[in-house]
CSV table of N, CA, C and O in Angstrom, one decimal:
chain,number,residue,atom,x,y,z
A,1,UNK,N,67.1,162.4,32.3
A,1,UNK,CA,65.8,161.9,32.7
A,1,UNK,C,65.9,160.4,33.1
A,1,UNK,O,66.6,159.7,32.4
A,2,UNK,N,65.1,160.1,34.1
A,2,UNK,CA,65.1,158.7,34.5
A,2,UNK,C,63.8,158.0,34.0
A,2,UNK,O,62.8,158.6,34.0
A,3,UNK,N,64.0,156.8,33.5
A,3,UNK,CA,62.9,156.0,32.9
A,3,UNK,C,62.9,154.6,33.5
A,3,UNK,O,64.0,154.0,33.7
A,4,UNK,N,61.7,154.0,33.8
A,4,UNK,CA,61.6,152.6,34.1
A,4,UNK,C,61.2,151.9,32.8
A,4,UNK,O,60.3,152.3,32.1
A,5,UNK,N,62.0,150.8,32.5
A,5,UNK,CA,61.6,149.9,31.4
A,5,UNK,C,60.9,148.7,32.1
A,5,UNK,O,61.6,147.9,32.8
A,6,UNK,N,59.6,148.6,31.9
A,6,UNK,CA,58.8,147.6,32.6
A,6,UNK,C,58.6,146.4,31.6
A,6,UNK,O,58.0,146.7,30.5
A,7,UNK,N,59.1,145.3,31.9
A,7,UNK,CA,59.1,144.1,31.0
A,7,UNK,C,57.9,143.3,31.2
A,7,UNK,O,57.7,142.7,32.3
A,8,UNK,N,57.0,143.2,30.2
A,8,UNK,CA,55.8,142.4,30.3
A,8,UNK,C,55.9,141.3,29.3
A,8,UNK,O,56.2,141.6,28.1
A,9,UNK,N,55.7,140.0,29.7
A,9,UNK,CA,55.8,138.9,28.8
A,9,UNK,C,55.0,137.7,29.4
A,9,UNK,O,54.8,137.7,30.6
A,10,UNK,N,54.7,136.8,28.5
A,10,UNK,CA,54.0,135.6,29.0
A,10,UNK,C,54.9,134.8,30.0
A,10,UNK,O,56.1,134.6,29.7
A,11,UNK,N,54.4,134.4,31.1
A,11,UNK,CA,55.1,133.6,32.0
A,11,UNK,C,55.2,132.2,31.6
A,11,UNK,O,54.2,131.6,31.2
A,12,UNK,N,56.4,131.6,31.7
A,12,UNK,CA,56.6,130.2,31.4
A,12,UNK,C,57.6,129.7,32.5
A,12,UNK,O,58.5,130.4,32.9
A,13,UNK,N,57.3,128.4,32.9
A,13,UNK,CA,58.2,127.8,33.8
A,13,UNK,C,59.5,127.4,33.2
A,13,UNK,O,59.5,127.2,31.9
A,14,UNK,N,60.5,127.1,33.9
A,14,UNK,CA,61.8,126.6,33.3
A,14,UNK,C,61.5,125.3,32.5
A,14,UNK,O,62.1,125.1,31.5
A,15,UNK,N,60.6,124.5,33.0
A,15,UNK,CA,60.3,123.2,32.3
A,15,UNK,C,59.6,123.5,30.9
A,15,UNK,O,59.9,122.9,29.9
A,16,UNK,N,58.7,124.5,30.9
A,16,UNK,CA,58.1,124.9,29.7
A,16,UNK,C,59.0,125.5,28.7
A,16,UNK,O,58.9,125.3,27.5
A,17,UNK,N,60.0,126.3,29.2
A,17,UNK,CA,61.0,126.9,28.3
A,17,UNK,C,62.0,125.8,27.8
A,17,UNK,O,62.4,125.9,26.6
A,18,UNK,N,62.4,125.0,28.6
A,18,UNK,CA,63.5,124.0,28.3
A,18,UNK,C,64.8,124.6,28.6
A,18,UNK,O,65.0,125.8,28.7
A,19,UNK,N,65.8,123.7,28.9
A,19,UNK,CA,67.1,124.2,29.4
A,19,UNK,C,67.8,125.1,28.4
A,19,UNK,O,68.5,126.1,28.7
A,20,UNK,N,67.7,124.8,27.1
A,20,UNK,CA,68.4,125.6,26.1
A,20,UNK,C,67.9,127.0,26.0
A,20,UNK,O,68.6,128.0,26.0
A,21,UNK,N,66.5,127.1,25.9
A,21,UNK,CA,65.9,128.5,25.8
A,21,UNK,C,66.1,129.3,27.1
A,21,UNK,O,66.3,130.5,27.0
A,22,UNK,N,66.1,128.6,28.2
A,22,UNK,CA,66.3,129.3,29.5
A,22,UNK,C,67.7,129.8,29.6
A,22,UNK,O,67.9,131.0,29.9
A,23,UNK,N,68.7,129.0,29.2
A,23,UNK,CA,70.1,129.5,29.2
A,23,UNK,C,70.3,130.6,28.2
A,23,UNK,O,71.0,131.6,28.5
A,24,UNK,N,69.7,130.5,27.0
A,24,UNK,CA,69.8,131.6,26.0
A,24,UNK,C,69.2,132.9,26.5
A,24,UNK,O,69.7,134.0,26.4
A,25,UNK,N,68.0,132.8,27.2
A,25,UNK,CA,67.4,134.0,27.7
A,25,UNK,C,68.2,134.6,28.8
A,25,UNK,O,68.4,135.9,28.8
A,26,UNK,N,68.8,133.8,29.7
A,26,UNK,CA,69.7,134.4,30.7
A,26,UNK,C,70.9,135.0,30.1
A,26,UNK,O,71.3,136.1,30.6
A,27,UNK,N,71.4,134.4,29.1
A,27,UNK,CA,72.6,135.0,28.4
A,27,UNK,C,72.2,136.4,27.8
A,27,UNK,O,73.0,137.4,27.9
A,28,UNK,N,71.1,136.4,27.1
A,28,UNK,CA,70.6,137.7,26.5
A,28,UNK,C,70.4,138.8,27.5
A,28,UNK,O,70.8,139.9,27.2
A,29,UNK,N,69.8,138.5,28.6
A,29,UNK,CA,69.5,139.5,29.6
A,29,UNK,C,70.8,139.9,30.3
A,29,UNK,O,71.0,141.1,30.6
A,30,UNK,N,71.8,139.0,30.5
A,30,UNK,CA,73.1,139.3,31.0
A,30,UNK,C,73.8,140.3,30.1
A,30,UNK,O,74.3,141.3,30.5
A,31,UNK,N,73.8,140.0,28.8
A,31,UNK,CA,74.4,140.9,27.8
A,31,UNK,C,73.7,142.3,27.8
A,31,UNK,O,74.4,143.4,27.7
A,32,UNK,N,72.4,142.3,27.9
A,32,UNK,CA,71.6,143.6,27.9
A,32,UNK,C,72.0,144.4,29.1
A,32,UNK,O,72.2,145.6,29.0
A,33,UNK,N,72.0,143.8,30.3
A,33,UNK,CA,72.3,144.5,31.5
A,33,UNK,C,73.7,145.1,31.5
A,33,UNK,O,74.0,146.2,31.9
A,34,UNK,N,74.6,144.3,31.0
A,34,UNK,CA,76.0,144.7,30.9
A,34,UNK,C,76.2,145.9,29.9
A,34,UNK,O,76.9,146.8,30.1
A,35,UNK,N,75.4,145.8,28.8
A,35,UNK,CA,75.4,146.9,27.8
A,35,UNK,C,74.9,148.2,28.4
A,35,UNK,O,75.5,149.3,28.2
A,36,UNK,N,73.8,148.1,29.2
A,36,UNK,CA,73.3,149.3,29.9
A,36,UNK,C,74.3,149.8,30.9
A,36,UNK,O,74.5,151.1,31.0
A,37,UNK,N,74.9,148.9,31.6
A,37,UNK,CA,75.9,149.3,32.6
A,37,UNK,C,77.1,149.9,32.0
A,37,UNK,O,77.6,151.0,32.4
A,38,UNK,N,77.6,149.3,30.9
A,38,UNK,CA,78.8,149.8,30.2
A,38,UNK,C,78.5,151.2,29.6
A,38,UNK,O,79.4,152.0,29.5
A,39,UNK,N,77.3,151.5,29.2
A,39,UNK,CA,76.9,152.8,28.7
A,39,UNK,C,76.7,153.8,29.8
A,39,UNK,O,76.5,155.0,29.5
A,40,UNK,N,76.7,153.4,31.0
A,40,UNK,CA,76.6,154.3,32.1
A,40,UNK,C,75.2,154.8,32.4
A,40,UNK,O,75.0,155.8,33.1
A,41,UNK,N,74.2,154.1,31.9
A,41,UNK,CA,72.8,154.5,32.1
A,41,UNK,C,72.0,153.7,33.1
A,41,UNK,O,70.9,154.0,33.4
A,42,UNK,N,72.5,152.5,33.5
A,42,UNK,CA,71.8,151.6,34.4
A,42,UNK,C,71.8,152.1,35.8
A,42,UNK,O,72.8,152.4,36.4
A,43,UNK,N,70.6,152.3,36.4
A,43,UNK,CA,70.4,152.6,37.8
A,43,UNK,C,70.1,151.4,38.6
A,43,UNK,O,70.7,151.1,39.6
A,44,UNK,N,69.2,150.5,38.1
A,44,UNK,CA,68.9,149.2,38.8
A,44,UNK,C,68.3,148.3,37.8
A,44,UNK,O,67.7,148.7,36.7
A,45,UNK,N,68.3,147.0,38.1
A,45,UNK,CA,67.6,146.0,37.3
A,45,UNK,C,67.1,144.9,38.3
A,45,UNK,O,67.7,144.6,39.3
A,46,UNK,N,65.9,144.4,38.0
A,46,UNK,CA,65.2,143.4,38.8
A,46,UNK,C,64.6,142.4,37.9
A,46,UNK,O,63.9,142.7,37.0
A,47,UNK,N,64.7,141.1,38.3
A,47,UNK,CA,64.0,140.0,37.7
A,47,UNK,C,63.0,139.6,38.8
A,47,UNK,O,63.4,139.3,40.0
A,48,UNK,N,61.7,139.6,38.5
A,48,UNK,CA,60.7,139.2,39.5
A,48,UNK,C,60.4,137.8,39.6
A,48,UNK,O,60.5,137.1,38.6
A,49,UNK,N,60.0,137.3,40.8
A,49,UNK,CA,59.6,135.9,40.9
A,49,UNK,C,58.2,135.8,40.2
A,49,UNK,O,57.6,136.8,39.8
A,50,UNK,N,57.8,134.6,39.9
A,50,UNK,CA,56.5,134.4,39.2
A,50,UNK,C,55.3,135.0,39.8
A,50,UNK,O,55.3,135.2,41.1
A,51,UNK,N,54.4,135.4,39.0
A,51,UNK,CA,53.2,136.1,39.5
A,51,UNK,C,52.4,135.3,40.5
A,51,UNK,O,51.6,135.8,41.3
A,52,UNK,N,52.6,134.0,40.5
A,52,UNK,CA,51.8,133.1,41.4
A,52,UNK,C,52.2,133.4,42.9
A,52,UNK,O,51.4,133.1,43.8
A,53,UNK,N,53.4,134.0,43.1
A,53,UNK,CA,53.8,134.3,44.5
A,53,UNK,C,53.5,135.8,44.8
A,53,UNK,O,53.9,136.3,45.8
A,54,UNK,N,52.8,136.5,43.9
A,54,UNK,CA,52.4,137.9,44.1
A,54,UNK,C,51.4,138.1,45.2
A,54,UNK,O,50.5,137.2,45.3
A,55,UNK,N,51.5,139.1,46.0
A,55,UNK,CA,50.4,139.5,46.9
A,55,UNK,C,50.1,141.0,46.5
A,55,UNK,O,50.9,141.8,46.4
A,56,UNK,N,48.8,141.2,46.3
A,56,UNK,CA,48.3,142.6,46.0
A,56,UNK,C,47.6,143.2,47.2
A,56,UNK,O,46.7,142.5,47.7
A,57,UNK,N,47.9,144.4,47.5
A,57,UNK,CA,47.3,145.1,48.7
A,57,UNK,C,46.6,146.3,48.2
A,57,UNK,O,47.1,147.1,47.4
A,58,UNK,N,45.3,146.5,48.6
A,58,UNK,CA,44.6,147.6,48.3
A,58,UNK,C,43.9,148.1,49.6
A,58,UNK,O,43.6,147.4,50.5
A,59,UNK,N,43.5,149.4,49.6
A,59,UNK,CA,42.8,150.0,50.7
A,59,UNK,C,41.8,151.1,50.1
A,59,UNK,O,41.6,152.1,50.8
A,60,UNK,N,41.3,150.8,48.9
A,60,UNK,CA,40.5,151.8,48.3
A,60,UNK,C,39.2,152.1,49.0
A,60,UNK,O,38.7,153.3,49.0
A,61,UNK,N,38.6,151.2,49.7
A,61,UNK,CA,37.4,151.4,50.5
A,61,UNK,C,37.7,151.8,52.0
A,61,UNK,O,36.8,151.8,52.8
A,62,UNK,N,38.9,152.0,52.3
A,62,UNK,CA,39.3,152.4,53.6
A,62,UNK,C,39.7,151.3,54.5
A,62,UNK,O,40.3,151.5,55.6
A,63,UNK,N,39.5,150.0,54.1
A,63,UNK,CA,40.0,148.9,54.8
A,63,UNK,C,41.0,148.1,54.0
A,63,UNK,O,40.9,148.1,52.8
A,64,UNK,N,42.0,147.6,54.7
A,64,UNK,CA,43.1,146.9,54.0
A,64,UNK,C,42.6,145.6,53.5
A,64,UNK,O,42.0,144.8,54.2
A,65,UNK,N,42.8,145.3,52.2
A,65,UNK,CA,42.5,144.1,51.5
A,65,UNK,C,43.7,143.5,50.9
A,65,UNK,O,44.5,144.2,50.2
A,66,UNK,N,43.9,142.2,51.2
A,66,UNK,CA,45.1,141.5,50.7
A,66,UNK,C,44.6,140.4,49.8
A,66,UNK,O,43.8,139.6,50.2
A,67,UNK,N,45.1,140.4,48.6
A,67,UNK,CA,44.7,139.4,47.5
A,67,UNK,C,45.9,138.6,47.1
A,67,UNK,O,47.0,139.2,46.8
A,68,UNK,N,45.8,137.3,47.1
A,68,UNK,CA,46.9,136.5,46.5
A,68,UNK,C,46.9,136.6,45.0
A,68,UNK,O,45.8,136.6,44.4
A,69,UNK,N,48.0,136.7,44.4
A,69,UNK,CA,48.1,136.8,43.0
A,69,UNK,C,48.1,138.3,42.5
A,69,UNK,O,47.9,139.2,43.3
A,70,UNK,N,48.4,138.5,41.2
A,70,UNK,CA,48.5,139.8,40.6
A,70,UNK,C,47.1,140.4,40.5
A,70,UNK,O,46.1,139.7,40.5
A,71,UNK,N,47.1,141.7,40.4
A,71,UNK,CA,45.8,142.5,40.3
A,71,UNK,C,45.1,142.2,39.0
A,71,UNK,O,43.9,141.9,39.0
A,72,UNK,N,45.9,142.1,37.9
A,72,UNK,CA,45.3,141.9,36.6
A,72,UNK,C,45.5,140.4,36.3
A,72,UNK,O,46.6,139.9,36.4
A,73,UNK,N,44.5,139.7,35.8
A,73,UNK,CA,44.6,138.4,35.4
A,73,UNK,C,44.7,138.4,33.9
A,73,UNK,O,43.8,138.4,33.1
A,74,UNK,N,46.0,138.4,33.4
A,74,UNK,CA,46.3,138.4,32.0
A,74,UNK,C,47.3,137.3,31.6
A,74,UNK,O,47.9,136.8,32.5
A,75,UNK,N,47.5,137.1,30.4
A,75,UNK,CA,48.5,136.1,29.9
A,75,UNK,C,49.9,136.7,30.1
A,75,UNK,O,50.8,136.0,30.4
A,76,UNK,N,50.1,138.0,30.0
A,76,UNK,CA,51.4,138.6,30.2
A,76,UNK,C,51.4,139.2,31.6
A,76,UNK,O,50.5,139.7,32.1
A,77,UNK,N,52.6,139.1,32.2
A,77,UNK,CA,52.8,139.6,33.5
A,77,UNK,C,54.0,140.5,33.6
A,77,UNK,O,54.9,140.4,32.7
A,78,UNK,N,54.1,141.3,34.6
A,78,UNK,CA,55.3,142.1,34.8
A,78,UNK,C,56.4,141.2,35.2
A,78,UNK,O,56.2,140.5,36.3
A,79,UNK,N,57.4,141.0,34.5
A,79,UNK,CA,58.5,140.0,34.8
A,79,UNK,C,59.7,140.7,35.3
A,79,UNK,O,60.5,140.0,36.0
A,80,UNK,N,59.9,141.9,35.1
A,80,UNK,CA,61.1,142.6,35.6
A,80,UNK,C,61.2,144.0,35.2
A,80,UNK,O,60.3,144.5,34.5
A,81,UNK,N,62.2,144.7,35.6
A,81,UNK,CA,62.3,146.1,35.3
A,81,UNK,C,63.8,146.5,35.3
A,81,UNK,O,64.6,145.9,35.9
A,82,UNK,N,64.1,147.5,34.5
A,82,UNK,CA,65.3,148.2,34.5
A,82,UNK,C,65.0,149.7,34.7
A,82,UNK,O,64.1,150.2,34.1
A,83,UNK,N,65.8,150.3,35.5
A,83,UNK,CA,65.7,151.8,35.7
A,83,UNK,C,67.0,152.4,35.1
A,83,UNK,O,68.1,152.0,35.4
A,84,UNK,N,66.7,153.3,34.1
A,84,UNK,CA,67.9,153.9,33.4
A,84,UNK,C,67.8,155.4,33.5
A,84,UNK,O,66.7,156.0,33.7
A,85,UNK,N,68.9,156.0,33.3
A,85,UNK,CA,69.0,157.5,33.3
A,85,UNK,C,69.6,157.9,32.0
A,85,UNK,O,70.8,157.6,31.7
A,86,UNK,N,68.8,158.5,31.1
A,86,UNK,CA,69.3,158.8,29.7
A,86,UNK,C,68.8,160.3,29.4
A,86,UNK,O,68.0,160.8,30.1
A,87,UNK,N,69.3,160.9,28.4
A,87,UNK,CA,69.0,162.3,28.1
A,87,UNK,C,67.5,162.5,27.8
A,87,UNK,O,67.0,163.6,28.1
A,88,UNK,N,66.8,161.6,27.1
A,88,UNK,CA,65.5,161.8,26.6
A,88,UNK,C,64.7,160.6,26.3
A,88,UNK,O,65.3,159.5,26.4
A,89,UNK,N,63.4,160.7,25.9
A,89,UNK,CA,62.6,159.6,25.6
A,89,UNK,C,63.1,158.8,24.4
A,89,UNK,O,63.0,157.6,24.4
A,90,UNK,N,63.6,159.5,23.5
A,90,UNK,CA,64.2,158.7,22.3
A,90,UNK,C,65.3,157.7,22.7
A,90,UNK,O,65.3,156.6,22.2
A,91,UNK,N,66.1,158.2,23.6
A,91,UNK,CA,67.2,157.3,24.1
A,91,UNK,C,66.6,156.1,24.9
A,91,UNK,O,67.1,155.0,24.8
A,92,UNK,N,65.6,156.4,25.7
A,92,UNK,CA,64.9,155.3,26.5
A,92,UNK,C,64.3,154.3,25.5
A,92,UNK,O,64.3,153.1,25.8
A,93,UNK,N,63.6,154.8,24.5
A,93,UNK,CA,63.0,153.9,23.5
A,93,UNK,C,64.0,153.1,22.8
A,93,UNK,O,63.8,151.9,22.6
A,94,UNK,N,65.1,153.7,22.5
A,94,UNK,CA,66.2,152.9,21.8
A,94,UNK,C,66.7,151.7,22.7
A,94,UNK,O,66.8,150.6,22.2
A,95,UNK,N,66.9,152.0,24.0
A,95,UNK,CA,67.3,151.0,24.9
A,95,UNK,C,66.2,149.9,25.1
A,95,UNK,O,66.4,148.7,25.2
A,96,UNK,N,64.9,150.4,25.2
A,96,UNK,CA,63.8,149.4,25.4
A,96,UNK,C,63.7,148.5,24.2
A,96,UNK,O,63.4,147.3,24.3
A,97,UNK,N,64.0,149.0,23.0
A,97,UNK,CA,64.0,148.1,21.8
A,97,UNK,C,65.0,147.1,21.8
A,97,UNK,O,64.9,146.1,21.1
A,98,UNK,N,66.1,147.3,22.6
A,98,UNK,CA,67.2,146.3,22.7
A,98,UNK,C,66.9,145.2,23.7
A,98,UNK,O,67.7,144.3,23.8
A,99,UNK,N,65.9,145.4,24.6
A,99,UNK,CA,65.6,144.4,25.6
A,99,UNK,C,65.2,143.1,25.0
A,99,UNK,O,64.4,143.0,24.0
A,100,UNK,N,65.8,142.0,25.4
A,100,UNK,CA,65.5,140.7,24.8
A,100,UNK,C,64.0,140.4,24.8
A,100,UNK,O,63.5,139.8,23.8
A,101,UNK,N,63.3,140.8,25.8
A,101,UNK,CA,61.9,140.4,25.9
A,101,UNK,C,61.0,141.3,24.9
A,101,UNK,O,59.8,140.9,24.7
A,102,UNK,N,61.6,142.3,24.3
A,102,UNK,CA,60.8,143.0,23.3
A,102,UNK,C,60.4,142.1,22.1
A,102,UNK,O,59.4,142.4,21.5
A,103,UNK,N,61.1,141.0,21.9
A,103,UNK,CA,60.7,140.1,20.9
A,103,UNK,C,59.6,139.2,21.2
A,103,UNK,O,59.0,138.6,20.2
A,104,UNK,N,59.2,139.1,22.4
A,104,UNK,CA,58.1,138.2,22.7
A,104,UNK,C,57.1,138.8,23.7
A,104,UNK,O,56.1,138.1,24.1
A,105,UNK,N,57.3,140.0,24.1
A,105,UNK,CA,56.4,140.7,25.0
A,105,UNK,C,56.5,142.2,24.7
A,105,UNK,O,57.0,142.7,23.7
A,106,UNK,N,56.0,143.0,25.7
A,106,UNK,CA,56.0,144.4,25.6
A,106,UNK,C,57.0,145.0,26.6
A,106,UNK,O,57.1,144.5,27.7
A,107,UNK,N,57.6,146.1,26.3
A,107,UNK,CA,58.4,146.9,27.2
A,107,UNK,C,57.8,148.2,27.3
A,107,UNK,O,57.7,149.0,26.4
A,108,UNK,N,57.3,148.5,28.5
A,108,UNK,CA,56.6,149.8,28.8
A,108,UNK,C,57.7,150.8,29.2
A,108,UNK,O,58.5,150.4,30.1
A,109,UNK,N,57.8,151.9,28.6
A,109,UNK,CA,58.7,152.9,28.9
A,109,UNK,C,58.0,154.0,29.7
A,109,UNK,O,57.1,154.7,29.1
A,110,UNK,N,58.3,154.2,31.0
A,110,UNK,CA,57.6,155.2,31.8
A,110,UNK,C,58.6,156.1,32.5
A,110,UNK,O,59.5,155.6,33.2
A,111,UNK,N,58.5,157.4,32.3
A,111,UNK,CA,59.4,158.3,33.0
A,111,UNK,C,59.1,158.4,34.5
A,111,UNK,O,58.0,158.2,34.9
A,112,UNK,N,60.2,158.5,35.2
A,112,UNK,CA,60.0,158.7,36.7
A,112,UNK,C,59.6,160.1,37.0
A,112,UNK,O,60.0,161.1,36.3
A,113,UNK,N,58.8,160.2,38.0
A,113,UNK,CA,58.3,161.5,38.5
A,113,UNK,C,59.2,161.9,39.7
A,113,UNK,O,59.6,163.1,39.8
A,114,UNK,N,59.4,161.0,40.6
A,114,UNK,CA,60.3,161.3,41.8
A,114,UNK,C,61.0,160.0,42.1
A,114,UNK,O,60.6,158.9,41.7
A,115,UNK,N,62.0,160.1,42.9
A,115,UNK,CA,62.7,159.0,43.4
A,115,UNK,C,63.3,159.3,44.8
A,115,UNK,O,63.5,160.5,45.1
A,116,UNK,N,63.4,158.3,45.6
A,116,UNK,CA,63.9,158.4,47.0
A,116,UNK,C,65.3,158.0,47.1
A,116,UNK,O,65.6,156.8,46.8
A,117,UNK,N,66.2,158.8,47.6
A,117,UNK,CA,67.6,158.5,47.7
A,117,UNK,C,68.2,159.3,48.8
A,117,UNK,O,67.9,160.5,48.9
A,118,UNK,N,69.0,158.8,49.6
A,118,UNK,CA,69.7,159.5,50.7
A,118,UNK,C,68.8,160.2,51.6
A,118,UNK,O,69.0,161.3,52.1
A,119,UNK,N,67.6,159.6,51.9
A,119,UNK,CA,66.7,160.1,52.9
A,119,UNK,C,65.8,161.2,52.4
A,119,UNK,O,65.1,161.8,53.2
A,120,UNK,N,65.7,161.4,51.1
A,120,UNK,CA,64.8,162.5,50.6
A,120,UNK,C,64.3,162.2,49.2
A,120,UNK,O,64.9,161.4,48.5
A,121,UNK,N,63.1,162.7,49.0
A,121,UNK,CA,62.5,162.6,47.6
A,121,UNK,C,63.1,163.7,46.7
A,121,UNK,O,63.2,164.8,47.1
A,122,UNK,N,63.3,163.3,45.5
A,122,UNK,CA,63.8,164.2,44.4
A,122,UNK,C,62.8,164.2,43.3
A,122,UNK,O,62.4,163.1,42.8
A,123,UNK,N,62.3,165.4,42.9
A,123,UNK,CA,61.3,165.5,41.8
A,123,UNK,C,62.0,165.8,40.6
A,123,UNK,O,62.9,166.7,40.5
A,124,UNK,N,61.7,165.1,39.5
A,124,UNK,CA,62.2,165.4,38.2
A,124,UNK,C,61.5,166.5,37.5
A,124,UNK,O,60.2,166.5,37.6
A,125,UNK,N,62.2,167.3,36.8
A,125,UNK,CA,61.5,168.4,36.0
A,125,UNK,C,60.8,167.7,34.8
A,125,UNK,O,61.2,166.8,34.3
A,126,UNK,N,59.6,168.2,34.5
A,126,UNK,CA,58.9,167.7,33.4
A,126,UNK,C,59.0,168.5,32.2
A,126,UNK,O,59.1,169.7,32.2
């Protein structure tokens, strides 16, 4: 089963974090990504740029609307994601609990419904 681990946490600039905390966070995420990769479960990993450079697009009323910034104005933002393939939800939760950001934010564990690869959509059994 494929799961997205969505990392939500308060955004801080490198200056707010300080060089030591920034280096420690980078080290922890590097170790986490390598552990997922070494276990053979890592599909992809992304660290996102700050929410200030986000553009949100909607067309709910039939016309395209473009908004600067994230859709939700919250203290925590989506900061990155890991896509993993593991046997079940329990395994996904175990990996989510090891994410460095679980200590200061939330890790949303969401199963994938479909994915696009090699020119076609693949649906996962539920």
